[in-house]
Amino acid sequence: MTISPGFTGSPLDRCDDVRHDAAKLAAMRADPAAGLLLLDKLDPVTDSTGGLAWVPLSEAPQGVELALLGRLNGAPSFVALTPGVSALTRSFALFAALAALPEGEAGTYAAARSLIDWHARHPFCARCGHETAMFRAGWGRLCPACDTEHFPRVDPVVIMLAQHGEGAGARVLIGRQPGFPAGRYSALAGFLEPGESIEDAVARELLEEAGVRVHDVRYVASQPWPFPSQLMMACIGLTDDDRLTIDHTELEDAKWVTAAEVAAALAEEPDAPFIAPPSHAIAYTLFARWLADRTA
Ligand SMILES: [Zn+2]
């Protein structure tokens, strides 16, 4: 059973020192071992071994801007910036391709995807409206008119289980959004707002979406989610009251499930009371960790 969160474990050395050193960056670009990540717009392309496909950097098209991902197994690794792409677009075929990548490669891909998307969406200065230019080897954009530095954004999201009861009687709250595939339920989730802690956001979202008040919120794990650039932070909170008041603008349904029911869903048993999220989603990790705690 997979318990490591998806999109994690990349062996990428991000080489922060090179981002600030033009000579080092030039040397990496001139290195014969330097590679360019091959993408189909923003979707991954795989090589004959099933891993991410790379081409020699010397084969990069003329005129494209190159951002330094870092070093992978010693090789300088770059991505081409592509105006107009959007990391919001995703398909079941994309998820199938990601699930088939060797361990750690989805994390490398996630960094590339979110970075390229951010550049495509931020050609102008948010402060003065002037055109910005890439700097720090691709890990920022600088406005030449007002000197404002802009950095790739990450949007924090909390995703959580409320737990009611203890021991063999413990149950957790799951919910489904209207757009989910038939039968799919997941953990509830929502964006953090300015001025909130992770614990505050977990408590607010559970109260807003399901009418459940939690205490003793604990952090479990996190994962990047490159659609386009969220950081998913998974938590579990305890509640003493299992009554639900569902906000149907957010959720189609929500219900409490036992450890046996979660185990059946993760095992993809045909009579399981719900279909679990895919293994690269941190909700899956959250369910798996909660189950592991039950049986520890
Ligand atoms: Zn500006």
mmCIF file of C-alpha atoms and ligand atoms in Angstrom:
data_model
loop_
_atom_site.group_PDB
_atom_site.id
_atom_site.type_symbol
_atom_site.label_atom_id
_atom_site.label_comp_id
_atom_site.label_asym_id
_atom_site.label_seq_id
_atom_site.Cartn_x
_atom_site.Cartn_y
_atom_site.Cartn_z
ATOM 1 C CA MET A 1 0.000 0.000 0.000
ATOM 2 C CA THR A 2 1.373 3.403 -1.011
ATOM 3 C CA ILE A 3 1.777 5.756 1.926
ATOM 4 C CA SER A 4 4.336 8.241 0.473
ATOM 5 C CA PRO A 5 2.492 11.239 -0.979
ATOM 6 C CA GLY A 6 2.378 11.567 -4.760
ATOM 7 C CA PHE A 7 4.620 14.098 -6.563
ATOM 8 C CA THR A 8 7.263 13.770 -3.831
ATOM 9 C CA GLY A 9 10.705 12.150 -3.681
ATOM 10 C CA SER A 10 12.286 13.899 -6.678
ATOM 11 C CA PRO A 11 16.093 13.583 -6.747
ATOM 12 C CA LEU A 12 16.316 17.120 -8.187
ATOM 13 C CA ASP A 13 19.147 19.289 -6.787
ATOM 14 C CA ARG A 14 17.710 22.772 -7.270
ATOM 15 C CA CYS A 15 21.158 24.442 -7.334
ATOM 16 C CA ASP A 16 20.142 27.707 -5.692
ATOM 17 C CA ASP A 17 23.736 29.010 -5.864
ATOM 18 C CA VAL A 18 23.683 28.786 -9.675
ATOM 19 C CA ARG A 19 20.564 30.956 -9.865
ATOM 20 C CA HIS A 20 22.603 33.866 -8.485
ATOM 21 C CA ASP A 21 25.790 33.262 -10.511
ATOM 22 C CA ALA A 22 25.780 34.039 -14.256
ATOM 23 C CA ALA A 23 29.130 32.282 -14.839
ATOM 24 C CA LYS A 24 27.977 29.060 -13.194
ATOM 25 C CA LEU A 25 24.714 29.187 -15.132
ATOM 26 C CA ALA A 26 26.575 29.708 -18.432
ATOM 27 C CA ALA A 27 28.789 26.710 -17.610
ATOM 28 C CA MET A 28 25.745 24.539 -16.948
ATOM 29 C CA ARG A 29 24.128 25.616 -20.208
ATOM 30 C CA ALA A 30 27.352 24.802 -22.093
ATOM 31 C CA ASP A 31 27.770 21.388 -20.423
ATOM 32 C CA PRO A 32 27.460 18.647 -23.115
ATOM 33 C CA ALA A 33 25.508 16.572 -20.590
ATOM 34 C CA ALA A 34 22.861 19.300 -20.182
ATOM 35 C CA GLY A 35 19.342 18.117 -20.953
ATOM 36 C CA LEU A 36 16.002 19.685 -21.869
ATOM 37 C CA LEU A 37 12.809 18.119 -20.536
ATOM 38 C CA LEU A 38 10.611 17.019 -23.420
ATOM 39 C CA LEU A 39 6.966 17.996 -22.974
ATOM 40 C CA ASP A 40 3.809 17.940 -25.085
ATOM 41 C CA LYS A 41 2.615 21.439 -24.183
ATOM 42 C CA LEU A 42 2.647 20.780 -20.412
ATOM 43 C CA ASP A 43 2.023 17.036 -20.504
ATOM 44 C CA PRO A 44 4.851 14.555 -19.892
ATOM 45 C CA VAL A 45 6.517 12.638 -22.713
ATOM 46 C CA THR A 46 8.102 9.308 -21.811
ATOM 47 C CA ASP A 47 11.147 7.583 -23.248
ATOM 48 C CA SER A 48 11.613 3.900 -24.106
ATOM 49 C CA THR A 49 12.194 3.055 -20.425
ATOM 50 C CA GLY A 50 8.934 4.681 -19.328
ATOM 51 C CA GLY A 51 10.691 7.616 -17.597
ATOM 52 C CA LEU A 52 10.521 11.318 -18.425
ATOM 53 C CA ALA A 53 12.031 12.003 -21.862
ATOM 54 C CA TRP A 54 14.998 14.399 -22.201
ATOM 55 C CA VAL A 55 16.824 15.710 -25.270
ATOM 56 C CA PRO A 56 20.283 17.334 -25.369
ATOM 57 C CA LEU A 57 19.997 21.028 -24.483
ATOM 58 C CA SER A 58 21.777 21.799 -27.763
ATOM 59 C CA GLU A 59 18.579 20.654 -29.512
ATOM 60 C CA ALA A 60 16.461 23.346 -27.815
ATOM 61 C CA PRO A 61 14.633 25.445 -30.415
ATOM 62 C CA GLN A 62 16.183 28.836 -31.181
ATOM 63 C CA GLY A 63 14.708 31.782 -29.337
ATOM 64 C CA VAL A 64 12.999 29.922 -26.479
ATOM 65 C CA GLU A 65 13.694 30.973 -22.907
ATOM 66 C CA LEU A 66 15.229 28.275 -20.750
ATOM 67 C CA ALA A 67 14.713 27.892 -17.015
ATOM 68 C CA LEU A 68 17.134 25.844 -14.915
ATOM 69 C CA LEU A 69 15.376 23.043 -13.056
ATOM 70 C CA GLY A 70 18.642 22.025 -11.416
ATOM 71 C CA ARG A 71 20.835 18.921 -11.536
ATOM 72 C CA LEU A 72 19.432 15.442 -11.995
ATOM 73 C CA ASN A 73 21.929 12.637 -11.465
ATOM 74 C CA GLY A 74 24.658 15.222 -12.084
ATOM 75 C CA ALA A 75 23.270 16.501 -15.381
ATOM 76 C CA PRO A 76 22.209 20.150 -15.743
ATOM 77 C CA SER A 77 18.478 20.014 -16.433
ATOM 78 C CA PHE A 78 16.424 22.722 -18.119
ATOM 79 C CA VAL A 79 12.870 23.382 -19.243
ATOM 80 C CA ALA A 80 11.690 25.622 -22.090
ATOM 81 C CA LEU A 81 9.234 28.371 -21.183
ATOM 82 C CA THR A 82 6.125 28.191 -23.358
ATOM 83 C CA PRO A 83 3.890 31.262 -23.571
ATOM 84 C CA GLY A 84 0.153 30.594 -23.440
ATOM 85 C CA VAL A 85 0.181 27.160 -21.784
ATOM 86 C CA SER A 86 -2.006 26.416 -18.754
ATOM 87 C CA ALA A 87 -1.369 23.864 -16.035
ATOM 88 C CA LEU A 88 -5.055 23.966 -15.108
ATOM 89 C CA THR A 89 -5.854 21.708 -18.068
ATOM 90 C CA ARG A 90 -5.648 18.043 -17.150
ATOM 91 C CA SER A 91 -7.101 14.744 -18.288
ATOM 92 C CA PHE A 92 -7.478 11.175 -17.089
ATOM 93 C CA ALA A 93 -4.826 10.258 -19.685
ATOM 94 C CA LEU A 94 -2.414 12.650 -17.950
ATOM 95 C CA PHE A 95 -3.051 11.038 -14.564
ATOM 96 C CA ALA A 96 -2.544 7.575 -16.066
ATOM 97 C CA ALA A 97 0.788 8.748 -17.538
ATOM 98 C CA LEU A 98 1.876 10.223 -14.189
ATOM 99 C CA ALA A 99 0.938 7.067 -12.297
ATOM 100 C CA ALA A 100 3.182 5.055 -14.638
ATOM 101 C CA LEU A 101 6.309 7.203 -14.090
ATOM 102 C CA PRO A 102 9.186 5.758 -12.033
ATOM 103 C CA GLU A 103 9.279 6.838 -8.377
ATOM 104 C CA GLY A 104 10.352 10.453 -7.911
ATOM 105 C CA GLU A 105 9.888 11.473 -11.563
ATOM 106 C CA ALA A 106 6.366 12.813 -11.011
ATOM 107 C CA GLY A 107 7.902 15.223 -8.468
ATOM 108 C CA THR A 108 10.425 16.479 -11.019
ATOM 109 C CA TYR A 109 7.617 16.835 -13.531
ATOM 110 C CA ALA A 110 5.465 18.735 -11.019
ATOM 111 C CA ALA A 111 8.220 21.325 -10.474
ATOM 112 C CA ALA A 112 8.610 21.831 -14.233
ATOM 113 C CA ARG A 113 4.887 22.017 -14.905
ATOM 114 C CA SER A 114 4.149 24.583 -12.182
ATOM 115 C CA LEU A 115 7.180 26.709 -13.080
ATOM 116 C CA ILE A 116 6.383 26.892 -16.812
ATOM 117 C CA ASP A 117 2.739 27.667 -16.042
ATOM 118 C CA TRP A 118 3.686 30.470 -13.652
ATOM 119 C CA HIS A 119 5.876 32.181 -16.261
ATOM 120 C CA ALA A 120 3.095 31.856 -18.851
ATOM 121 C CA ARG A 121 0.608 33.539 -16.505
ATOM 122 C CA HIS A 122 2.864 36.333 -15.268
ATOM 123 C CA PRO A 123 4.229 38.226 -18.278
ATOM 124 C CA PHE A 124 3.296 41.582 -16.682
ATOM 125 C CA CYS A 125 4.159 43.256 -13.388
ATOM 126 C CA ALA A 126 1.328 42.987 -10.850
ATOM 127 C CA ARG A 127 2.434 46.310 -9.337
ATOM 128 C CA CYS A 128 2.840 48.609 -12.368
ATOM 129 C CA GLY A 129 1.692 46.617 -15.401
ATOM 130 C CA HIS A 130 5.022 46.741 -17.288
ATOM 131 C CA GLU A 131 6.323 43.643 -19.039
ATOM 132 C CA THR A 132 8.518 41.526 -16.773
ATOM 133 C CA ALA A 133 11.618 39.502 -17.658
ATOM 134 C CA MET A 134 12.804 36.126 -16.358
ATOM 135 C CA PHE A 135 15.643 36.287 -13.821
ATOM 136 C CA ARG A 136 17.381 33.992 -11.308
ATOM 137 C CA ALA A 137 17.720 31.304 -13.968
ATOM 138 C CA GLY A 138 13.939 31.033 -14.220
ATOM 139 C CA TRP A 139 12.995 31.165 -10.519
ATOM 140 C CA GLY A 140 11.606 34.674 -10.672
ATOM 141 C CA ARG A 141 10.593 37.575 -12.890
ATOM 142 C CA LEU A 142 11.885 41.118 -12.542
ATOM 143 C CA CYS A 143 10.079 44.306 -13.547
ATOM 144 C CA PRO A 144 12.538 46.664 -15.287
ATOM 145 C CA ALA A 145 10.209 49.654 -14.721
ATOM 146 C CA CYS A 146 9.677 49.479 -10.950
ATOM 147 C CA ASP A 147 12.319 46.887 -9.884
ATOM 148 C CA THR A 148 9.703 44.650 -8.242
ATOM 149 C CA GLU A 149 10.808 41.048 -7.967
ATOM 150 C CA HIS A 150 8.126 38.400 -8.530
ATOM 151 C CA PHE A 151 8.559 34.782 -7.444
ATOM 152 C CA PRO A 152 6.725 31.606 -8.482
ATOM 153 C CA ARG A 153 3.645 31.290 -6.330
ATOM 154 C CA VAL A 154 2.470 28.266 -4.392
ATOM 155 C CA ASP A 155 -1.141 28.223 -3.202
ATOM 156 C CA PRO A 156 -1.646 26.436 0.140
ATOM 157 C CA VAL A 157 -4.633 24.100 0.432
ATOM 158 C CA VAL A 158 -5.724 22.142 3.495
ATOM 159 C CA ILE A 159 -7.199 18.671 3.007
ATOM 160 C CA MET A 160 -8.516 16.891 6.033
ATOM 161 C CA LEU A 161 -10.398 14.155 7.765
ATOM 162 C CA ALA A 162 -12.596 14.797 10.775
ATOM 163 C CA GLN A 163 -12.481 11.800 13.103
ATOM 164 C CA HIS A 164 -15.380 10.918 15.414
ATOM 165 C CA GLY A 165 -14.920 8.269 18.076
ATOM 166 C CA GLU A 166 -11.854 6.351 19.153
ATOM 167 C CA GLY A 167 -10.480 2.848 18.809
ATOM 168 C CA ALA A 168 -12.625 0.318 16.954
ATOM 169 C CA GLY A 169 -15.543 2.780 16.823
ATOM 170 C CA ALA A 170 -13.623 5.561 15.089
ATOM 171 C CA ARG A 171 -15.057 6.917 11.860
ATOM 172 C CA VAL A 172 -13.887 9.646 9.464
ATOM 173 C CA LEU A 173 -15.801 12.117 7.342
ATOM 174 C CA ILE A 174 -15.644 11.823 3.558
ATOM 175 C CA GLY A 175 -17.371 13.903 0.912
ATOM 176 C CA ARG A 176 -17.910 14.173 -2.818
ATOM 177 C CA GLN A 177 -18.075 17.182 -5.093
ATOM 178 C CA PRO A 178 -20.584 17.246 -7.941
ATOM 179 C CA GLY A 179 -17.859 16.827 -10.592
ATOM 180 C CA PHE A 180 -16.338 13.655 -9.107
ATOM 181 C CA PRO A 181 -16.523 10.348 -11.015
ATOM 182 C CA ALA A 182 -19.475 8.173 -9.916
ATOM 183 C CA GLY A 183 -18.934 6.640 -6.473
ATOM 184 C CA ARG A 184 -15.769 8.648 -5.689
ATOM 185 C CA TYR A 185 -15.441 10.214 -2.244
ATOM 186 C CA SER A 186 -12.437 12.021 -0.834
ATOM 187 C CA ALA A 187 -11.274 14.082 2.112
ATOM 188 C CA LEU A 188 -12.713 17.600 2.337
ATOM 189 C CA ALA A 189 -10.398 20.403 1.198
ATOM 190 C CA GLY A 190 -10.131 24.146 0.765
ATOM 191 C CA PHE A 191 -7.720 27.032 0.195
ATOM 192 C CA LEU A 192 -6.064 28.765 3.130
ATOM 193 C CA GLU A 193 -7.004 32.413 3.470
ATOM 194 C CA PRO A 194 -4.705 35.285 4.473
ATOM 195 C CA GLY A 195 -4.300 35.454 8.240
ATOM 196 C CA GLU A 196 -5.099 31.788 8.895
ATOM 197 C CA SER A 197 -2.980 29.027 10.352
ATOM 198 C CA ILE A 198 -3.252 25.522 8.903
ATOM 199 C CA GLU A 199 -5.276 24.496 11.970
ATOM 200 C CA ASP A 200 -7.612 27.501 11.573
ATOM 201 C CA ALA A 201 -8.255 26.670 7.922
ATOM 202 C CA VAL A 202 -8.958 22.996 8.672
ATOM 203 C CA ALA A 203 -11.492 23.950 11.349
ATOM 204 C CA ARG A 204 -13.150 26.607 9.172
ATOM 205 C CA GLU A 205 -13.481 24.396 6.094
ATOM 206 C CA LEU A 206 -15.005 21.485 8.047
ATOM 207 C CA LEU A 207 -17.466 23.837 9.725
ATOM 208 C CA GLU A 208 -18.391 25.600 6.463
ATOM 209 C CA GLU A 209 -18.759 22.510 4.300
ATOM 210 C CA ALA A 210 -20.133 19.949 6.755
ATOM 211 C CA GLY A 211 -21.075 21.771 9.961
ATOM 212 C CA VAL A 212 -18.483 19.772 11.917
ATOM 213 C CA ARG A 213 -16.436 21.418 14.698
ATOM 214 C CA VAL A 214 -12.976 19.900 15.230
ATOM 215 C CA HIS A 215 -10.265 20.250 17.863
ATOM 216 C CA ASP A 216 -6.756 18.828 18.221
ATOM 217 C CA VAL A 217 -5.954 19.226 14.514
ATOM 218 C CA ARG A 218 -2.719 17.449 13.621
ATOM 219 C CA TYR A 219 -0.644 17.686 10.462
ATOM 220 C CA VAL A 220 -0.039 14.415 8.603
ATOM 221 C CA ALA A 221 1.776 15.073 5.303
ATOM 222 C CA SER A 222 1.995 17.417 2.307
ATOM 223 C CA GLN A 223 2.368 17.165 -1.446
ATOM 224 C CA PRO A 224 2.701 19.516 -4.406
ATOM 225 C CA TRP A 225 -0.294 19.459 -6.754
ATOM 226 C CA PRO A 226 0.779 20.998 -10.068
ATOM 227 C CA PHE A 227 -2.672 21.969 -11.429
ATOM 228 C CA PRO A 228 -1.415 24.663 -11.440
ATOM 229 C CA SER A 229 0.636 25.094 -8.241
ATOM 230 C CA GLN A 230 -1.049 24.108 -4.988
ATOM 231 C CA LEU A 231 0.606 22.724 -1.884
ATOM 232 C CA MET A 232 -1.768 20.208 -0.309
ATOM 233 C CA MET A 233 -1.390 19.960 3.472
ATOM 234 C CA ALA A 234 -3.146 16.933 4.931
ATOM 235 C CA CYS A 235 -4.493 16.964 8.488
ATOM 236 C CA ILE A 236 -6.762 15.068 10.860
ATOM 237 C CA GLY A 237 -8.968 16.802 13.445
ATOM 238 C CA LEU A 238 -11.087 15.274 16.188
ATOM 239 C CA THR A 239 -14.759 16.001 16.743
ATOM 240 C CA ASP A 240 -17.187 15.136 19.546
ATOM 241 C CA ASP A 241 -20.340 15.664 17.461
ATOM 242 C CA ASP A 242 -21.077 13.679 14.294
ATOM 243 C CA ARG A 243 -24.126 15.650 13.142
ATOM 244 C CA LEU A 244 -23.690 16.992 9.586
ATOM 245 C CA THR A 245 -24.945 20.215 8.011
ATOM 246 C CA ILE A 246 -23.805 19.876 4.412
ATOM 247 C CA ASP A 247 -23.214 22.965 2.259
ATOM 248 C CA HIS A 248 -24.598 21.683 -1.028
ATOM 249 C CA THR A 249 -22.940 24.467 -3.031
ATOM 250 C CA GLU A 250 -19.611 22.805 -2.104
ATOM 251 C CA LEU A 251 -20.506 19.153 -1.575
ATOM 252 C CA GLU A 252 -22.963 16.801 -3.230
ATOM 253 C CA ASP A 253 -22.777 14.450 -0.240
ATOM 254 C CA ALA A 254 -20.771 13.721 2.906
ATOM 255 C CA LYS A 255 -20.855 10.746 5.258
ATOM 256 C CA TRP A 256 -18.989 8.970 8.046
ATOM 257 C CA VAL A 257 -17.103 5.749 7.254
ATOM 258 C CA THR A 258 -15.383 3.159 9.447
ATOM 259 C CA ALA A 259 -11.818 1.873 9.179
ATOM 260 C CA ALA A 260 -13.130 -1.350 7.593
ATOM 261 C CA GLU A 261 -14.972 0.700 4.956
ATOM 262 C CA VAL A 262 -11.895 2.828 4.209
ATOM 263 C CA ALA A 263 -9.785 -0.346 3.944
ATOM 264 C CA ALA A 264 -12.299 -1.848 1.497
ATOM 265 C CA ALA A 265 -12.202 1.311 -0.638
ATOM 266 C CA LEU A 266 -8.378 1.438 -0.725
ATOM 267 C CA ALA A 267 -8.318 -2.276 -1.639
ATOM 268 C CA GLU A 268 -10.786 -1.477 -4.474
ATOM 269 C CA GLU A 269 -13.184 -4.145 -3.237
ATOM 270 C CA PRO A 270 -16.329 -4.249 -5.404
ATOM 271 C CA ASP A 271 -18.709 -3.859 -2.447
ATOM 272 C CA ALA A 272 -16.759 -0.977 -0.833
ATOM 273 C CA PRO A 273 -19.102 1.899 0.117
ATOM 274 C CA PHE A 274 -17.077 4.408 -1.907
ATOM 275 C CA ILE A 275 -14.345 4.634 -4.534
ATOM 276 C CA ALA A 276 -11.114 6.051 -3.085
ATOM 277 C CA PRO A 277 -9.054 8.832 -4.697
ATOM 278 C CA PRO A 278 -6.138 7.718 -6.904
ATOM 279 C CA SER A 279 -2.841 6.898 -5.171
ATOM 280 C CA HIS A 280 -1.044 10.056 -6.400
ATOM 281 C CA ALA A 281 -3.607 12.238 -4.561
ATOM 282 C CA ILE A 282 -2.738 13.033 -0.956
ATOM 283 C CA ALA A 283 -6.276 12.127 0.133
ATOM 284 C CA TYR A 284 -5.250 8.537 -0.592
ATOM 285 C CA THR A 285 -2.163 8.983 1.607
ATOM 286 C CA LEU A 286 -4.335 10.483 4.316
ATOM 287 C CA PHE A 287 -6.716 7.508 4.282
ATOM 288 C CA ALA A 288 -3.783 5.075 4.262
ATOM 289 C CA ARG A 289 -2.004 6.812 7.164
ATOM 290 C CA TRP A 290 -5.241 6.942 9.190
ATOM 291 C CA LEU A 291 -5.760 3.209 8.612
ATOM 292 C CA ALA A 292 -2.138 2.469 9.533
ATOM 293 C CA ASP A 293 -2.680 4.329 12.820
ATOM 294 C CA ARG A 294 -5.763 2.151 13.523
ATOM 295 C CA THR A 295 -3.805 -1.057 13.113
ATOM 296 C CA ALA A 296 -0.495 0.065 14.675
HETATM 297 ZN ZN ZN B 1 6.624 46.971 -12.209
#
